[in-house]
Amino acid sequence: MMVVERLRPSPALLQANRRRFYRIRSTIFRIIWLR
């Protein structure tokens, strides 16, 4: 999957992945801060 993305990166897909990554990061940070 990574190779395919590198060969032909689609802006929409990249944006969606970024949103998902940021969401996961925010949730992890929240858990850490709550502790």
Coordinates of C-alpha atoms in Angstrom, one line a residue:
M1 CA 0.0 0.0 0.0
M2 CA 2.8 2.4 0.9
V3 CA 4.5 1.8 -2.4
V4 CA 1.3 2.4 -4.4
E5 CA 0.7 5.7 -2.5
R6 CA 4.3 6.7 -3.2
L7 CA 3.9 5.9 -6.9
R8 CA 0.8 8.0 -7.3
P9 CA -0.2 10.0 -4.2
S10 CA -3.8 11.2 -4.2
P11 CA -4.3 14.5 -2.3
A12 CA -7.8 13.4 -1.0
L13 CA -6.4 10.1 0.3
L14 CA -3.4 11.8 1.9
Q15 CA -5.7 14.3 3.6
A16 CA -7.9 11.5 5.0
N17 CA -4.9 9.7 6.3
R18 CA -3.6 12.9 7.9
R19 CA -6.9 13.4 9.6
R20 CA -7.0 9.9 10.9
F21 CA -3.4 10.1 12.2
Y22 CA -4.1 13.4 14.0
R23 CA -7.2 12.0 15.5
I24 CA -5.3 8.9 16.8
R25 CA -2.5 11.1 18.1
S26 CA -5.0 13.4 19.9
T27 CA -6.7 10.5 21.6
I28 CA -3.3 9.0 22.7
F29 CA -2.2 12.4 24.1
R30 CA -5.5 12.7 25.9
I31 CA -5.1 9.3 27.5
I32 CA -1.5 10.2 28.6
W33 CA -2.5 13.6 30.0
L34 CA -5.5 12.1 31.8
R35 CA -3.1 9.7 33.5

